[in-house]
Amino acid sequence: MLQFKVDTEKCIKCEQCAKDCLWGVIEMDEYPVIPAERESSCIECQHCLAVCPTAALSILGKDPEQSLPLKDAFPTPESMERLIMGRRSTRRYKKEGVDPKLIHHLLEITSHAPTAVNQRNTVLTLIDDPVAMDRFRKEVTEAALQVAREGKIPPELKRMEKYLEGCAKGYDIIFRNAPHLLVASAPPDTYSPQADCHIAMSYFELLANSHGIGTVWNGIFRVVATGLVPEIGAKLGIPEDHQIVCAMSFGLPDVKYHRTVQRPGGTIRRAEV
């Protein structure tokens, strides 16, 4: 089932694969092996493939030579710090869309974001066509305004009235005129649906910003889709057994920021243990 194979000519018997196996699925005989009774415990994380120093190990039919080498591959601490501090919530976008091939490439990379117990149940639903986005923007805005006109906004969401007042005046408060939308969803019975979706979206945001793409966490749309117009999920084709956790609008920014901001440090305390 796991297609676990070891090239004995390359294997140096370092035992790193067995030591790094989370559930102890791999054991050492003369060479690493997975007993048949342990196969069902494998969570398919591929740590064994990644940790093998000689590319001797294959699992799930993966060729280790097709994986990217990690030597000297990570950004410097300084460049990573600047990316984290320099990303801004973008609310001004150019009308043109981002190259669909680039978007899908970014999403392929984002699929490497970690999930609890490697369940990988997060689904990212994308609108990559600016024309379709304009159509969706109009439909969602009108549906939300209709809820407001009928006085059906729940008391706990009364703050939405202020945003929808702007929409009624012709401002795109919900989507900020962004040409694209990304929605993260997951089944509620997943081990950690909220964290899984937010981690994936955070990965996408930083990766998109590194390519010069602007992003904004779209909490207003999430509230509209989950609290005002729940049929939006079906409109997007989000699986019925999923909950919408978060959303992000993105596109080519029509604004350029030249420096980081200077925020006070967060509340940090040393645990007394």
CSV table of C-alpha atoms in Angstrom, one decimal:
chain,number,residue,atom,x,y,z
A,1,MET,CA,0.0,0.0,0.0
A,2,LEU,CA,2.8,2.5,0.9
A,3,GLN,CA,5.2,1.4,-1.8
A,4,PHE,CA,8.0,1.6,0.7
A,5,LYS,CA,11.3,0.9,-1.0
A,6,VAL,CA,14.9,1.2,0.0
A,7,ASP,CA,17.9,1.3,-2.5
A,8,THR,CA,20.3,-0.9,-0.5
A,9,GLU,CA,23.2,0.4,-2.6
A,10,LYS,CA,22.5,3.9,-1.4
A,11,CYS,CA,21.3,3.2,2.1
A,12,ILE,CA,24.0,3.9,4.8
A,13,LYS,CA,21.9,2.5,7.6
A,14,CYS,CA,21.9,5.8,9.5
A,15,GLU,CA,18.5,5.0,11.0
A,16,GLN,CA,17.3,8.6,10.5
A,17,CYS,CA,14.1,7.5,8.8
A,18,ALA,CA,13.2,5.2,11.7
A,19,LYS,CA,14.1,7.8,14.3
A,20,ASP,CA,12.1,10.5,12.6
A,21,CYS,CA,9.0,8.5,12.0
A,22,LEU,CA,6.3,10.0,14.1
A,23,TRP,CA,4.3,6.9,14.8
A,24,GLY,CA,7.2,4.4,14.7
A,25,VAL,CA,6.0,2.8,11.5
A,26,ILE,CA,9.5,2.2,10.2
A,27,GLU,CA,11.8,-0.1,12.0
A,28,MET,CA,15.4,-1.2,11.3
A,29,ASP,CA,16.2,-4.7,10.2
A,30,GLU,CA,19.3,-5.0,8.1
A,31,TYR,CA,17.7,-2.1,6.2
A,32,PRO,CA,14.7,0.1,7.1
A,33,VAL,CA,11.4,-1.8,6.7
A,34,ILE,CA,7.7,-1.2,7.4
A,35,PRO,CA,6.0,-4.3,8.9
A,36,ALA,CA,2.6,-4.9,7.2
A,37,GLU,CA,0.7,-4.5,10.5
A,38,ARG,CA,2.1,-1.0,10.9
A,39,GLU,CA,1.2,0.3,7.4
A,40,SER,CA,-2.2,1.6,8.5
A,41,SER,CA,-0.5,3.9,11.1
A,42,CYS,CA,1.4,5.9,8.4
A,43,ILE,CA,0.1,9.4,8.0
A,44,GLU,CA,2.0,9.8,4.6
A,45,CYS,CA,4.0,12.8,5.8
A,46,GLN,CA,7.1,11.7,3.8
A,47,HIS,CA,9.5,12.7,6.5
A,48,CYS,CA,11.4,9.5,5.9
A,49,LEU,CA,11.9,10.5,2.2
A,50,ALA,CA,13.0,14.0,3.3
A,51,VAL,CA,15.4,13.0,6.1
A,52,CYS,CA,17.3,10.4,4.1
A,53,PRO,CA,20.7,11.9,3.4
A,54,THR,CA,21.5,9.7,0.4
A,55,ALA,CA,18.1,9.6,-1.4
A,56,ALA,CA,17.9,5.9,-0.8
A,57,LEU,CA,14.3,5.8,0.3
A,58,SER,CA,11.1,5.9,-1.6
A,59,ILE,CA,7.5,5.9,-0.3
A,60,LEU,CA,4.1,6.3,-1.9
A,61,GLY,CA,5.8,5.8,-5.3
A,62,LYS,CA,7.7,9.1,-4.9
A,63,ASP,CA,11.2,9.4,-6.5
A,64,PRO,CA,13.5,11.2,-4.0
A,65,GLU,CA,15.5,12.5,-6.9
A,66,GLN,CA,12.5,14.5,-8.0
A,67,SER,CA,12.4,16.4,-4.7
A,68,LEU,CA,14.1,19.8,-4.4
A,69,PRO,CA,17.4,19.8,-2.4
A,70,LEU,CA,17.3,22.1,0.7
A,71,LYS,CA,21.0,22.9,1.1
A,72,ASP,CA,21.3,26.7,1.1
A,73,ALA,CA,17.7,27.0,0.0
A,74,PHE,CA,16.0,29.0,2.7
A,75,PRO,CA,15.8,32.8,2.8
A,76,THR,CA,18.1,34.7,5.1
A,77,PRO,CA,16.6,35.6,8.5
A,78,GLU,CA,16.8,39.3,7.4
A,79,SER,CA,14.9,38.8,4.2
A,80,MET,CA,12.2,36.7,5.9
A,81,GLU,CA,11.9,39.3,8.7
A,82,ARG,CA,11.5,42.1,6.1
A,83,LEU,CA,8.8,40.1,4.2
A,84,ILE,CA,6.8,39.5,7.4
A,85,MET,CA,7.0,43.1,8.6
A,86,GLY,CA,6.7,44.6,5.1
A,87,ARG,CA,3.5,42.9,3.9
A,88,ARG,CA,0.5,45.2,4.0
A,89,SER,CA,-3.2,44.6,3.6
A,90,THR,CA,-3.8,45.8,0.1
A,91,ARG,CA,-7.1,47.5,-0.6
A,92,ARG,CA,-6.3,49.2,-4.0
A,93,TYR,CA,-5.9,46.9,-7.0
A,94,LYS,CA,-5.2,47.3,-10.7
A,95,LYS,CA,-8.1,46.1,-13.0
A,96,GLU,CA,-6.0,43.5,-14.7
A,97,GLY,CA,-5.8,40.0,-13.3
A,98,VAL,CA,-2.8,37.9,-12.2
A,99,ASP,CA,-1.5,35.3,-14.7
A,100,PRO,CA,-3.6,32.2,-14.0
A,101,LYS,CA,-0.5,30.0,-14.4
A,102,LEU,CA,1.2,31.9,-11.6
A,103,ILE,CA,-1.8,31.7,-9.3
A,104,HIS,CA,-2.1,27.9,-9.7
A,105,HIS,CA,1.7,27.6,-9.2
A,106,LEU,CA,1.4,29.5,-5.9
A,107,LEU,CA,-1.5,27.3,-4.9
A,108,GLU,CA,0.6,24.1,-5.6
A,109,ILE,CA,3.3,25.5,-3.3
A,110,THR,CA,0.7,26.4,-0.7
A,111,SER,CA,-0.5,22.8,-0.7
A,112,HIS,CA,2.6,22.1,1.3
A,113,ALA,CA,1.3,24.0,4.3
A,114,PRO,CA,1.0,21.7,7.4
A,115,THR,CA,-2.3,20.3,8.6
A,116,ALA,CA,-3.1,18.5,11.9
A,117,VAL,CA,-1.9,14.9,11.6
A,118,ASN,CA,-1.3,15.5,7.9
A,119,GLN,CA,-5.0,15.1,7.2
A,120,ARG,CA,-4.9,17.6,4.3
A,121,ASN,CA,-8.6,18.2,4.3
A,122,THR,CA,-8.3,22.0,3.6
A,123,VAL,CA,-9.8,23.0,0.3
A,124,LEU,CA,-8.9,26.3,-1.4
A,125,THR,CA,-11.6,27.6,-3.7
A,126,LEU,CA,-10.4,30.1,-6.2
A,127,ILE,CA,-11.9,32.7,-8.6
A,128,ASP,CA,-9.1,33.4,-11.0
A,129,ASP,CA,-11.1,35.0,-13.8
A,130,PRO,CA,-11.6,38.8,-13.3
A,131,VAL,CA,-14.8,38.7,-15.4
A,132,ALA,CA,-16.2,35.9,-13.3
A,133,MET,CA,-15.1,37.8,-10.2
A,134,ASP,CA,-17.0,41.0,-11.3
A,135,ARG,CA,-20.1,38.9,-11.8
A,136,PHE,CA,-19.7,37.2,-8.4
A,137,ARG,CA,-19.0,40.6,-6.8
A,138,LYS,CA,-22.2,42.0,-8.1
A,139,GLU,CA,-24.3,39.0,-7.1
A,140,VAL,CA,-22.9,38.8,-3.5
A,141,THR,CA,-23.2,42.6,-3.0
A,142,GLU,CA,-26.8,42.7,-4.1
A,143,ALA,CA,-27.7,39.6,-2.0
A,144,ALA,CA,-26.1,41.2,1.1
A,145,LEU,CA,-27.9,44.5,0.5
A,146,GLN,CA,-31.2,42.7,0.1
A,147,VAL,CA,-30.7,41.1,3.5
A,148,ALA,CA,-30.0,44.6,5.0
A,149,ARG,CA,-33.1,46.1,3.2
A,150,GLU,CA,-35.3,43.4,4.7
A,151,GLY,CA,-33.9,44.0,8.2
A,152,LYS,CA,-32.6,40.4,8.5
A,153,ILE,CA,-29.1,41.1,9.7
A,154,PRO,CA,-28.7,39.2,13.0
A,155,PRO,CA,-28.1,41.3,16.1
A,156,GLU,CA,-24.6,39.9,16.5
A,157,LEU,CA,-23.7,41.1,13.0
A,158,LYS,CA,-25.1,44.6,13.2
A,159,ARG,CA,-21.6,46.0,12.5
A,160,MET,CA,-22.1,44.8,8.9
A,161,GLU,CA,-24.7,47.5,8.4
A,162,LYS,CA,-21.9,50.1,8.3
A,163,TYR,CA,-20.0,48.2,5.6
A,164,LEU,CA,-23.2,47.6,3.6
A,165,GLU,CA,-24.0,51.3,3.7
A,166,GLY,CA,-20.8,51.9,1.7
A,167,CYS,CA,-21.8,49.2,-0.7
A,168,ALA,CA,-25.2,50.9,-1.2
A,169,LYS,CA,-23.3,54.1,-2.2
A,170,GLY,CA,-21.4,52.2,-4.9
A,171,TYR,CA,-18.2,51.3,-3.0
A,172,ASP,CA,-16.9,47.8,-3.2
A,173,ILE,CA,-16.4,47.4,0.6
A,174,ILE,CA,-16.7,43.6,0.5
A,175,PHE,CA,-14.0,42.8,-2.1
A,176,ARG,CA,-12.1,46.2,-2.5
A,177,ASN,CA,-12.3,45.8,-6.3
A,178,ALA,CA,-9.8,42.9,-6.2
A,179,PRO,CA,-9.8,40.7,-9.3
A,180,HIS,CA,-9.4,37.4,-7.4
A,181,LEU,CA,-10.8,35.6,-4.4
A,182,LEU,CA,-9.5,32.6,-2.4
A,183,VAL,CA,-11.7,30.9,0.1
A,184,ALA,CA,-10.4,28.3,2.6
A,185,SER,CA,-12.8,25.6,3.9
A,186,ALA,CA,-12.5,22.3,5.7
A,187,PRO,CA,-14.8,19.7,7.3
A,188,PRO,CA,-15.7,20.8,10.9
A,189,ASP,CA,-14.8,17.3,12.2
A,190,THR,CA,-11.2,17.7,10.9
A,191,TYR,CA,-8.7,17.7,13.8
A,192,SER,CA,-8.0,21.4,13.4
A,193,PRO,CA,-10.0,23.0,10.6
A,194,GLN,CA,-9.6,26.6,11.8
A,195,ALA,CA,-5.8,26.4,12.2
A,196,ASP,CA,-5.3,24.3,9.0
A,197,CYS,CA,-7.2,26.9,6.9
A,198,HIS,CA,-5.5,29.9,8.5
A,199,ILE,CA,-2.0,28.4,8.1
A,200,ALA,CA,-2.6,27.6,4.4
A,201,MET,CA,-3.9,31.1,3.8
A,202,SER,CA,-0.9,32.6,5.6
A,203,TYR,CA,1.5,30.6,3.5
A,204,PHE,CA,-0.3,31.8,0.3
A,205,GLU,CA,-0.2,35.4,1.5
A,206,LEU,CA,3.5,35.5,2.1
A,207,LEU,CA,4.3,33.6,-1.1
A,208,ALA,CA,2.0,35.9,-3.1
A,209,ASN,CA,3.6,39.0,-1.6
A,210,SER,CA,7.1,37.7,-2.5
A,211,HIS,CA,5.8,37.7,-6.1
A,212,GLY,CA,4.6,41.3,-5.9
A,213,ILE,CA,0.9,40.3,-5.5
A,214,GLY,CA,-1.2,42.3,-3.0
A,215,THR,CA,-3.5,40.5,-0.6
A,216,VAL,CA,-6.1,41.3,2.1
A,217,TRP,CA,-7.7,39.0,4.6
A,218,ASN,CA,-11.4,39.3,3.7
A,219,GLY,CA,-13.3,38.9,6.9
A,220,ILE,CA,-16.2,40.9,5.6
A,221,PHE,CA,-16.8,38.4,2.8
A,222,ARG,CA,-16.5,35.5,5.3
A,223,VAL,CA,-19.2,37.1,7.5
A,224,VAL,CA,-21.4,37.6,4.5
A,225,ALA,CA,-20.9,34.1,3.3
A,226,THR,CA,-21.4,32.4,6.7
A,227,GLY,CA,-23.9,34.8,8.4
A,228,LEU,CA,-25.9,36.7,5.8
A,229,VAL,CA,-26.0,34.8,2.6
A,230,PRO,CA,-25.1,31.2,3.4
A,231,GLU,CA,-26.0,30.0,-0.2
A,232,ILE,CA,-22.8,31.6,-1.3
A,233,GLY,CA,-20.9,28.5,-0.4
A,234,ALA,CA,-23.0,26.4,-2.8
A,235,LYS,CA,-22.5,29.1,-5.5
A,236,LEU,CA,-18.8,28.7,-5.2
A,237,GLY,CA,-19.0,24.9,-5.2
A,238,ILE,CA,-17.6,24.5,-1.7
A,239,PRO,CA,-18.4,21.0,-0.4
A,240,GLU,CA,-21.6,20.8,1.6
A,241,ASP,CA,-19.8,19.2,4.6
A,242,HIS,CA,-17.2,22.0,4.8
A,243,GLN,CA,-17.2,25.2,6.8
A,244,ILE,CA,-15.9,28.4,5.3
A,245,VAL,CA,-13.0,29.4,7.7
A,246,CYS,CA,-11.4,32.4,6.0
A,247,ALA,CA,-11.1,34.2,2.7
A,248,MET,CA,-8.6,36.4,0.9
A,249,SER,CA,-8.9,38.9,-1.9
A,250,PHE,CA,-5.8,39.5,-4.0
A,251,GLY,CA,-4.5,40.9,-7.2
A,252,LEU,CA,-1.9,43.3,-8.6
A,253,PRO,CA,-1.6,46.2,-6.2
A,254,ASP,CA,-2.3,49.7,-7.3
A,255,VAL,CA,-0.3,51.1,-4.4
A,256,LYS,CA,3.4,50.8,-3.4
A,257,TYR,CA,4.6,50.8,0.2
A,258,HIS,CA,8.2,51.9,0.7
A,259,ARG,CA,8.9,50.9,4.3
A,260,THR,CA,7.8,48.8,7.2
A,261,VAL,CA,5.6,50.2,10.0
A,262,GLN,CA,6.8,50.5,13.6
A,263,ARG,CA,4.5,48.6,15.8
A,264,PRO,CA,5.0,48.2,19.6
A,265,GLY,CA,6.0,44.8,20.6
A,266,GLY,CA,3.3,42.4,21.6
A,267,THR,CA,2.7,41.2,25.1
A,268,ILE,CA,5.4,38.6,25.8
A,269,ARG,CA,5.8,36.9,29.1
A,270,ARG,CA,8.1,34.2,30.3
A,271,ALA,CA,6.2,31.1,31.5
A,272,GLU,CA,6.9,30.2,35.1
A,273,VAL,CA,7.4,26.5,34.9
